[in-house]
Tab-separated table of C-alpha atoms and ligand atoms in Angstrom:
chain	number	residue	atom	x	y	z
A	1	MET	CA	0.004	0.200	0.250
A	2	SER	CA	1.269	3.822	-1.139
A	3	LYS	CA	2.237	5.583	2.090
A	4	ARG	CA	-0.079	8.235	0.137
A	5	ILE	CA	-3.186	5.582	0.675
A	6	ILE	CA	-1.996	5.350	4.749
A	7	CYS	CA	-2.037	8.782	5.228
A	8	MET	CA	-5.873	8.516	3.405
A	9	ILE	CA	-6.709	6.020	5.660
A	10	LEU	CA	-5.277	6.786	9.131
A	11	THR	CA	-7.452	10.951	8.122
A	12	LEU	CA	-9.968	9.453	7.506
A	13	ILE	CA	-10.486	6.712	11.047
A	14	LEU	CA	-9.527	10.242	12.496
A	15	ALA	CA	-11.810	11.331	10.956
A	16	VAL	CA	-14.840	9.200	12.048
A	17	GLY	CA	-13.361	9.162	15.056
A	18	ILE	CA	-13.694	13.009	15.589
A	19	LEU	CA	-17.266	12.771	14.017
A	20	ALA	CA	-18.032	9.885	16.571
A	21	SER	CA	-16.954	11.519	20.105
A	22	CYS	CA	-19.237	15.398	18.722
A	23	THR	CA	-21.858	13.567	18.267
A	24	GLY	CA	-21.894	10.279	19.751
A	25	SER	CA	-21.504	11.314	23.340
A	26	THR	CA	-25.056	10.290	25.717
A	27	PRO	CA	-26.762	13.725	26.313
A	28	ALA	CA	-28.054	14.904	29.489
A	29	GLU	CA	-30.991	12.472	31.031
A	30	LYS	CA	-33.936	14.691	30.757
A	31	GLU	CA	-35.599	15.241	34.073
A	32	THR	CA	-38.452	13.191	34.839
A	33	VAL	CA	-41.346	15.565	36.013
A	34	TYR	CA	-45.094	14.420	37.223
A	35	ALA	CA	-47.851	17.415	36.382
A	36	LEU	CA	-51.315	17.700	38.023
A	37	VAL	CA	-53.408	20.041	37.312
A	38	THR	CA	-56.676	20.800	39.431
A	39	LYS	CA	-59.441	22.334	37.655
A	40	SER	CA	-58.956	25.372	40.437
A	41	ALA	CA	-58.111	27.030	43.800
A	42	GLY	CA	-59.802	27.039	46.875
A	43	ASN	CA	-61.170	23.807	46.537
A	44	PRO	CA	-60.826	21.850	48.903
A	45	TYR	CA	-61.733	18.846	47.355
A	46	ASN	CA	-58.991	19.966	44.648
A	47	GLU	CA	-56.766	20.523	47.717
A	48	LYS	CA	-57.741	16.447	48.870
A	49	GLU	CA	-57.232	15.506	45.178
A	50	ALA	CA	-53.064	16.946	45.403
A	51	GLU	CA	-52.612	15.537	48.500
A	52	GLY	CA	-53.011	12.488	47.563
A	53	PHE	CA	-51.210	12.621	44.481
A	54	THR	CA	-48.549	13.999	46.216
A	55	GLU	CA	-47.812	11.619	48.308
A	56	VAL	CA	-47.290	8.688	46.002
A	57	MET	CA	-44.834	11.511	44.645
A	58	LYS	CA	-42.824	12.000	47.863
A	59	ALA	CA	-43.033	8.274	47.520
A	60	ALA	CA	-41.886	7.306	45.514
A	61	GLY	CA	-38.614	9.711	45.750
A	62	ALA	CA	-40.200	11.803	42.026
A	63	LYS	CA	-39.999	15.173	41.212
A	64	TYR	CA	-43.699	16.586	40.360
A	65	VAL	CA	-45.565	19.557	39.893
A	66	VAL	CA	-49.412	21.157	41.475
A	67	GLN	CA	-51.399	23.919	39.542
A	68	HIS	CA	-54.321	25.051	40.617
A	69	PRO	CA	-55.851	27.037	37.840
A	70	GLU	CA	-57.148	30.338	39.824
A	71	SER	CA	-60.542	29.680	39.063
A	72	ALA	CA	-62.528	26.776	36.483
A	73	THR	CA	-62.168	28.072	33.800
A	74	VAL	CA	-60.694	26.930	30.599
A	75	GLU	CA	-58.664	30.055	30.174
A	76	ALA	CA	-57.142	29.490	32.892
A	77	GLN	CA	-56.053	25.793	32.480
A	78	ILE	CA	-54.785	26.944	29.274
A	79	ALA	CA	-52.240	28.758	31.178
A	80	VAL	CA	-50.881	26.529	33.023
A	81	ILE	CA	-50.358	23.086	30.600
A	82	ASN	CA	-48.839	26.051	28.028
A	83	SER	CA	-45.889	26.577	30.995
A	84	LEU	CA	-45.677	23.259	32.334
A	85	ILE	CA	-44.608	22.358	28.149
A	86	SER	CA	-42.099	24.836	28.457
A	87	GLN	CA	-40.823	23.748	31.765
A	88	GLY	CA	-40.219	20.194	29.907
A	89	VAL	CA	-42.317	18.114	32.227
A	90	SER	CA	-43.673	14.236	31.740
A	91	SER	CA	-46.173	13.967	32.561
A	92	ILE	CA	-49.309	15.814	33.336
A	93	ALA	CA	-53.339	13.836	34.822
A	94	VAL	CA	-55.242	17.256	34.710
A	95	ALA	CA	-59.195	17.611	35.727
A	96	ALA	CA	-60.382	19.556	32.926
A	97	ASN	CA	-62.700	22.226	32.921
A	98	ASP	CA	-63.856	21.784	29.310
A	99	ALA	CA	-63.850	18.337	27.339
A	100	ASN	CA	-63.040	20.198	24.000
A	101	ALA	CA	-61.723	23.818	24.963
A	102	LEU	CA	-58.138	22.189	25.597
A	103	SER	CA	-57.911	20.324	22.764
A	104	SER	CA	-54.667	22.134	21.038
A	105	VAL	CA	-52.195	22.794	24.401
A	106	LEU	CA	-52.622	19.437	24.995
A	107	ALA	CA	-51.729	18.415	21.223
A	108	GLU	CA	-48.605	20.182	22.029
A	109	ALA	CA	-48.190	18.839	25.103
A	110	LYS	CA	-48.221	15.552	22.677
A	111	LYS	CA	-45.987	17.113	20.127
A	112	ALA	CA	-42.829	17.671	23.332
A	113	GLY	CA	-43.239	13.725	24.917
A	114	ILE	CA	-45.316	14.052	27.244
A	115	LYS	CA	-47.834	12.214	28.500
A	116	VAL	CA	-51.165	14.025	29.695
A	117	LEU	CA	-54.275	11.845	30.616
A	118	THR	CA	-56.790	13.322	33.181
A	119	LEU	CA	-58.493	12.778	36.372
A	120	ASP	CA	-62.037	13.641	37.616
A	121	SER	CA	-63.629	15.376	34.178
A	122	ASP	CA	-62.826	13.850	30.926
A	123	VAL	CA	-61.753	15.725	28.228
A	124	ASN	CA	-62.195	13.976	24.600
A	125	PRO	CA	-60.728	11.059	25.092
A	126	ALA	CA	-58.428	10.761	21.160
A	127	ASP	CA	-56.975	13.973	23.194
A	128	ARG	CA	-55.960	11.509	26.328
A	129	LEU	CA	-54.227	8.447	27.613
A	130	THR	CA	-56.339	7.262	29.479
A	131	PHE	CA	-58.614	9.009	32.072
A	132	CYS	CA	-58.519	8.948	36.493
A	133	ASN	CA	-62.972	7.975	36.774
A	134	GLN	CA	-63.787	8.293	40.874
A	135	ALA	CA	-66.502	5.994	39.344
A	136	GLY	CA	-68.326	4.983	35.919
A	137	VAL	CA	-70.447	7.631	35.030
A	138	GLN	CA	-74.045	5.644	34.941
A	139	GLN	CA	-73.791	4.392	38.239
A	140	VAL	CA	-73.572	7.581	39.708
A	141	ALA	CA	-75.466	9.107	37.506
A	142	GLN	CA	-78.619	6.413	39.354
A	143	ALA	CA	-77.358	7.026	43.025
A	144	LEU	CA	-78.527	10.395	41.917
A	145	ILE	CA	-82.059	10.868	40.734
A	146	ASP	CA	-82.414	7.652	42.670
A	147	ALA	CA	-81.634	9.492	45.329
A	148	VAL	CA	-83.826	12.471	43.884
A	149	TYR	CA	-86.740	10.248	43.680
A	150	ASP	CA	-87.095	8.822	47.163
A	151	ILE	CA	-86.363	12.285	48.559
A	152	ALA	CA	-89.277	13.646	46.759
A	153	GLY	CA	-91.391	10.845	47.424
A	154	GLY	CA	-91.659	9.682	43.677
A	155	GLU	CA	-92.561	13.160	42.508
A	156	GLY	CA	-93.254	16.520	42.144
A	157	GLU	CA	-90.323	19.054	40.848
A	158	TYR	CA	-86.150	19.344	41.460
A	159	ALA	CA	-83.823	20.765	40.386
A	160	ILE	CA	-80.143	20.649	39.718
A	161	LEU	CA	-77.018	22.765	41.507
A	162	SER	CA	-73.802	21.778	38.954
A	163	ALA	CA	-70.520	23.677	38.708
A	164	THR	CA	-69.650	25.243	35.636
A	165	SER	CA	-71.528	24.582	31.884
A	166	GLN	CA	-69.096	23.333	30.232
A	167	ALA	CA	-67.635	20.941	33.207
A	168	THR	CA	-67.340	17.412	31.987
A	169	ASN	CA	-67.165	15.190	34.736
A	170	GLN	CA	-71.032	17.305	35.824
A	171	ASN	CA	-72.670	17.246	32.629
A	172	ALA	CA	-71.016	13.420	31.583
A	173	TRP	CA	-73.941	12.839	35.091
A	174	ILE	CA	-76.217	14.819	34.440
A	175	ASP	CA	-77.230	14.064	31.011
A	176	ALA	CA	-77.345	10.064	32.195
A	177	MET	CA	-79.698	11.378	35.078
A	178	LYS	CA	-81.754	12.681	32.206
A	179	ALA	CA	-81.710	9.325	30.114
A	180	ILE	CA	-82.253	7.373	33.098
A	181	ALA	CA	-85.386	9.176	33.834
A	182	ALA	CA	-86.826	9.013	29.804
A	183	ALA	CA	-86.384	5.027	29.640
A	184	ASP	CA	-88.048	4.839	32.904
A	185	SER	CA	-91.680	5.593	33.848
A	186	LYS	CA	-90.393	4.624	37.202
A	187	TYR	CA	-89.514	8.612	36.879
A	188	SER	CA	-93.118	10.144	35.499
A	189	LYS	CA	-93.528	11.950	37.725
A	190	LEU	CA	-90.820	13.775	38.503
A	191	THR	CA	-90.734	17.143	36.731
A	192	LEU	CA	-86.659	18.258	36.611
A	193	VAL	CA	-87.409	22.663	36.718
A	194	GLU	CA	-83.671	23.760	35.615
A	195	VAL	CA	-79.866	23.436	35.455
A	196	ALA	CA	-78.199	26.177	37.119
A	197	TYR	CA	-74.129	26.118	37.572
A	198	GLY	CA	-72.675	28.052	40.298
A	199	ASP	CA	-69.449	27.438	38.477
A	200	ASP	CA	-68.055	25.225	41.715
A	201	GLU	CA	-68.100	28.693	43.662
A	202	ASN	CA	-69.753	29.426	47.009
A	203	GLN	CA	-70.865	33.465	46.648
A	204	LYS	CA	-72.221	32.438	43.183
A	205	SER	CA	-73.707	29.250	44.402
A	206	THR	CA	-75.409	30.600	47.329
A	207	ASP	CA	-77.343	33.010	45.035
A	208	GLN	CA	-78.576	30.531	42.217
A	209	THR	CA	-79.833	28.490	44.965
A	210	GLN	CA	-81.991	31.463	46.934
A	211	ALA	CA	-83.264	32.201	43.175
A	212	LEU	CA	-83.961	28.894	42.525
A	213	LEU	CA	-86.138	28.614	45.511
A	214	SER	CA	-87.915	32.095	44.404
A	215	LYS	CA	-88.178	30.637	40.867
A	216	TYR	CA	-89.950	28.142	42.320
A	217	PRO	CA	-92.128	27.570	45.216
A	218	ASP	CA	-93.669	24.171	44.461
A	219	LEU	CA	-89.540	23.227	43.901
A	220	LYS	CA	-89.513	19.407	46.094
A	221	VAL	CA	-85.285	18.465	45.596
A	222	ILE	CA	-82.496	20.035	44.633
A	223	CYS	CA	-79.903	17.144	43.261
A	224	ALA	CA	-75.669	19.102	42.835
A	225	PRO	CA	-73.898	17.042	41.787
A	226	THR	CA	-70.798	19.095	42.912
A	227	THR	CA	-69.131	18.931	46.617
A	228	VAL	CA	-68.825	23.649	46.099
A	229	GLY	CA	-72.835	23.851	44.827
A	230	ILE	CA	-74.175	20.817	47.404
A	231	ALA	CA	-72.310	22.965	50.604
A	232	ALA	CA	-73.411	25.958	50.080
A	233	ALA	CA	-77.172	25.444	49.019
A	234	ALA	CA	-76.956	22.922	52.832
A	235	LYS	CA	-76.478	26.106	54.558
A	236	VAL	CA	-79.092	28.506	52.695
A	237	LEU	CA	-81.807	25.430	52.818
A	238	GLN	CA	-80.733	25.200	56.635
A	239	ASP	CA	-80.792	28.409	57.759
A	240	LYS	CA	-83.567	29.358	55.874
A	241	LYS	CA	-85.622	25.920	57.958
A	242	SER	CA	-86.849	25.129	53.607
A	243	THR	CA	-88.620	22.455	53.166
A	244	VAL	CA	-87.464	21.793	49.928
A	245	LYS	CA	-84.779	18.519	50.577
A	246	LEU	CA	-81.484	18.616	49.034
A	247	THR	CA	-78.389	15.340	47.701
A	248	GLY	CA	-75.875	14.834	45.466
A	249	LEU	CA	-71.638	14.621	45.791
A	250	GLY	CA	-70.698	16.636	48.396
A	251	LEU	CA	-67.475	15.966	50.165
A	252	PRO	CA	-68.567	14.179	54.472
A	253	SER	CA	-65.758	17.184	56.392
A	254	GLU	CA	-68.026	20.269	54.828
A	255	MET	CA	-71.294	18.521	55.007
A	256	ALA	CA	-71.861	17.197	58.739
A	257	ALA	CA	-73.640	19.645	59.863
A	258	TYR	CA	-76.471	19.483	57.126
A	259	ILE	CA	-76.370	15.266	56.732
A	260	GLY	CA	-80.072	13.950	58.493
A	261	ASP	CA	-82.891	13.498	58.484
A	262	ASP	CA	-85.180	15.088	60.074
A	263	ALA	CA	-86.370	18.130	60.136
A	264	ASP	CA	-83.341	20.117	61.708
A	265	HIS	CA	-80.754	18.938	58.281
A	266	SER	CA	-81.063	20.217	54.685
A	267	CYS	CA	-79.839	16.934	53.342
A	268	PRO	CA	-81.096	13.182	54.052
A	269	TYR	CA	-78.246	11.752	52.574
A	270	MET	CA	-75.750	11.922	49.873
A	271	PHE	CA	-72.919	10.543	47.411
A	272	LEU	CA	-69.017	10.962	46.392
A	273	TRP	CA	-65.161	9.094	46.601
A	274	ASN	CA	-61.837	9.224	48.653
A	275	PRO	CA	-60.948	11.855	46.460
A	276	ILE	CA	-57.468	11.689	48.344
A	277	ASP	CA	-57.467	7.881	46.332
A	278	LEU	CA	-58.249	9.468	43.219
A	279	GLY	CA	-55.629	11.594	43.355
A	280	ARG	CA	-53.214	8.697	44.728
A	281	LEU	CA	-55.172	6.245	41.585
A	282	ALA	CA	-53.475	9.696	39.094
A	283	ALA	CA	-49.989	9.286	40.715
A	284	HIS	CA	-49.891	5.782	39.982
A	285	ALA	CA	-51.461	6.205	36.503
A	286	SER	CA	-48.961	8.835	35.258
A	287	ILE	CA	-45.516	7.242	37.344
A	288	ALA	CA	-46.843	4.032	34.551
A	289	LEU	CA	-47.457	5.721	31.756
A	290	VAL	CA	-43.964	7.498	32.359
A	291	LYS	CA	-42.514	3.615	33.159
A	292	GLY	CA	-43.933	2.303	29.140
A	293	ASP	CA	-45.982	-0.111	32.352
A	294	ILE	CA	-48.875	0.839	30.087
A	295	ASP	CA	-49.767	2.999	27.229
A	296	GLY	CA	-53.279	3.431	27.624
A	297	THR	CA	-54.110	0.622	25.337
A	298	ILE	CA	-57.351	-1.254	27.017
A	299	GLY	CA	-56.423	-3.928	29.071
A	300	GLY	CA	-53.348	-3.111	30.067
A	301	THR	CA	-53.231	-2.831	33.490
A	302	PHE	CA	-50.209	-1.672	36.951
A	303	THR	CA	-49.560	-1.229	40.652
A	304	ALA	CA	-50.312	1.279	42.553
A	305	GLY	CA	-49.113	0.663	46.281
A	306	ASN	CA	-50.945	-0.510	49.055
A	307	MET	CA	-54.039	1.206	47.269
A	308	GLU	CA	-57.449	-1.089	47.367
A	309	ASN	CA	-57.941	-2.558	44.482
A	310	SER	CA	-54.455	-2.719	42.985
A	311	PRO	CA	-53.805	-3.498	40.405
A	312	TYR	CA	-55.365	-1.480	37.786
A	313	THR	CA	-56.601	-2.677	34.325
A	314	LEU	CA	-57.237	-0.018	32.290
A	315	THR	CA	-61.701	-0.558	31.130
A	316	ALA	CA	-63.367	0.523	27.439
A	317	VAL	CA	-65.321	3.941	28.275
A	318	GLU	CA	-69.047	2.775	27.198
A	319	GLY	CA	-69.499	1.633	24.223
A	320	THR	CA	-65.934	3.192	22.959
A	321	ASN	CA	-62.573	2.116	22.101
A	322	TYR	CA	-61.204	4.622	24.933
A	323	SER	CA	-59.275	3.573	27.745
A	324	GLU	CA	-60.849	4.681	31.935
A	325	ILE	CA	-59.381	3.468	35.013
A	326	ILE	CA	-62.287	3.381	37.510
A	327	LEU	CA	-61.682	3.117	40.667
A	328	GLY	CA	-64.483	2.271	42.880
A	329	GLN	CA	-68.327	3.336	43.639
A	330	PRO	CA	-70.048	5.573	44.642
A	331	PHE	CA	-70.029	5.597	48.416
A	332	ARG	CA	-73.594	6.392	50.274
A	333	PHE	CA	-73.139	9.378	53.346
A	334	ASP	CA	-76.243	9.491	55.756
A	335	GLY	CA	-76.687	10.671	59.654
A	336	ALA	CA	-74.984	7.362	60.139
A	337	ASN	CA	-71.949	7.311	59.038
A	338	ILE	CA	-71.550	10.677	58.453
A	339	ALA	CA	-69.234	11.401	62.078
A	340	GLU	CA	-67.421	9.097	61.117
A	341	TRP	CA	-66.274	9.581	56.793
A	342	ALA	CA	-65.885	13.317	58.284
A	343	GLN	CA	-62.485	12.999	60.099
A	344	VAL	CA	-61.324	11.119	55.987
A	345	TYR	CA	-62.447	13.559	53.688
B	401	RAM	C1	-66.394	19.281	42.921
B	401	RAM	C2	-65.848	19.444	41.606
B	401	RAM	C3	-65.066	17.617	40.694
B	401	RAM	C4	-67.093	17.010	41.173
B	401	RAM	C5	-66.457	17.199	42.627
B	401	RAM	C6	-67.922	15.397	43.042
B	401	RAM	O1	-65.756	19.848	43.536
B	401	RAM	O2	-66.271	19.763	40.668
B	401	RAM	O3	-65.049	18.273	39.763
B	401	RAM	O4	-65.925	15.885	41.204
B	401	RAM	O5	-67.478	18.617	42.729
């Protein structure tokens, strides 16, 4: 081999070596950070959710960030999610304030490689990998319409005091209640007079309750499928010693003074699930998505520490090919058990 060729080969080897040392170095490992975005600040239910999420993240030694948008609006959530995307978080678990309006910001998150999931209140299922659902929509709706039926004595006027008009979870429960009532003549003597919105704000929910009372003198029952709405309505009705009765979804710690089956209490019974557990479930699901133990496909399973129903399985959202993870059944609180649960959440 001529000196020239040897020289060319050596130059080539050197060049390849330099190139490899420039491009072949392993990039710095991206730090894993798990994010939770609740519906809004100032709602104790959302704080309980965050408590469960935080507990699991701390126990796992993981980095996490919890954001409570300033109000239960989609605009506030978009701003928060945009900032999480720029921070380069690894996952975002969001309790959505709107089914569709988060679509483009969540698409941005996905493009940035962030694992997107929902809890408590879903988005359009194509925009997330999975949904941590507190209880099946049908089960919640059945429990609520049956409570209205029972407390009204099978007939008469009832109203719904909801959260925001865009809240996916409340809208799903209300639609399912209407469908159940329309499909079974058992409920034909119940009349839904209005769905009012207190926007998950105490004052607005109080004002809406008062407005319902003055607009509908024959009203028998108010059903509030929101912990903020039910607590506000409970106080209005009990302070007024109103004969209108209340049911819905409430936090035991906020409702203990109003629960009882007598004239002194405005709410004979109500339902909920453990919001701390819902936060825990969302934390475990976030970790499983980031680690690749699940990818959102129906049938996937993951372990959730010492949670009661662990391991959890991703099941189909009724009538779709999209997945959800059901935490459990809605639980009933009445005069017999409220004191005990008021200590827990
Ligand atoms: C309120 C919120 C939350 C809902 C509960 C029942 O705190 O609207 O999303 O799940 O009520």
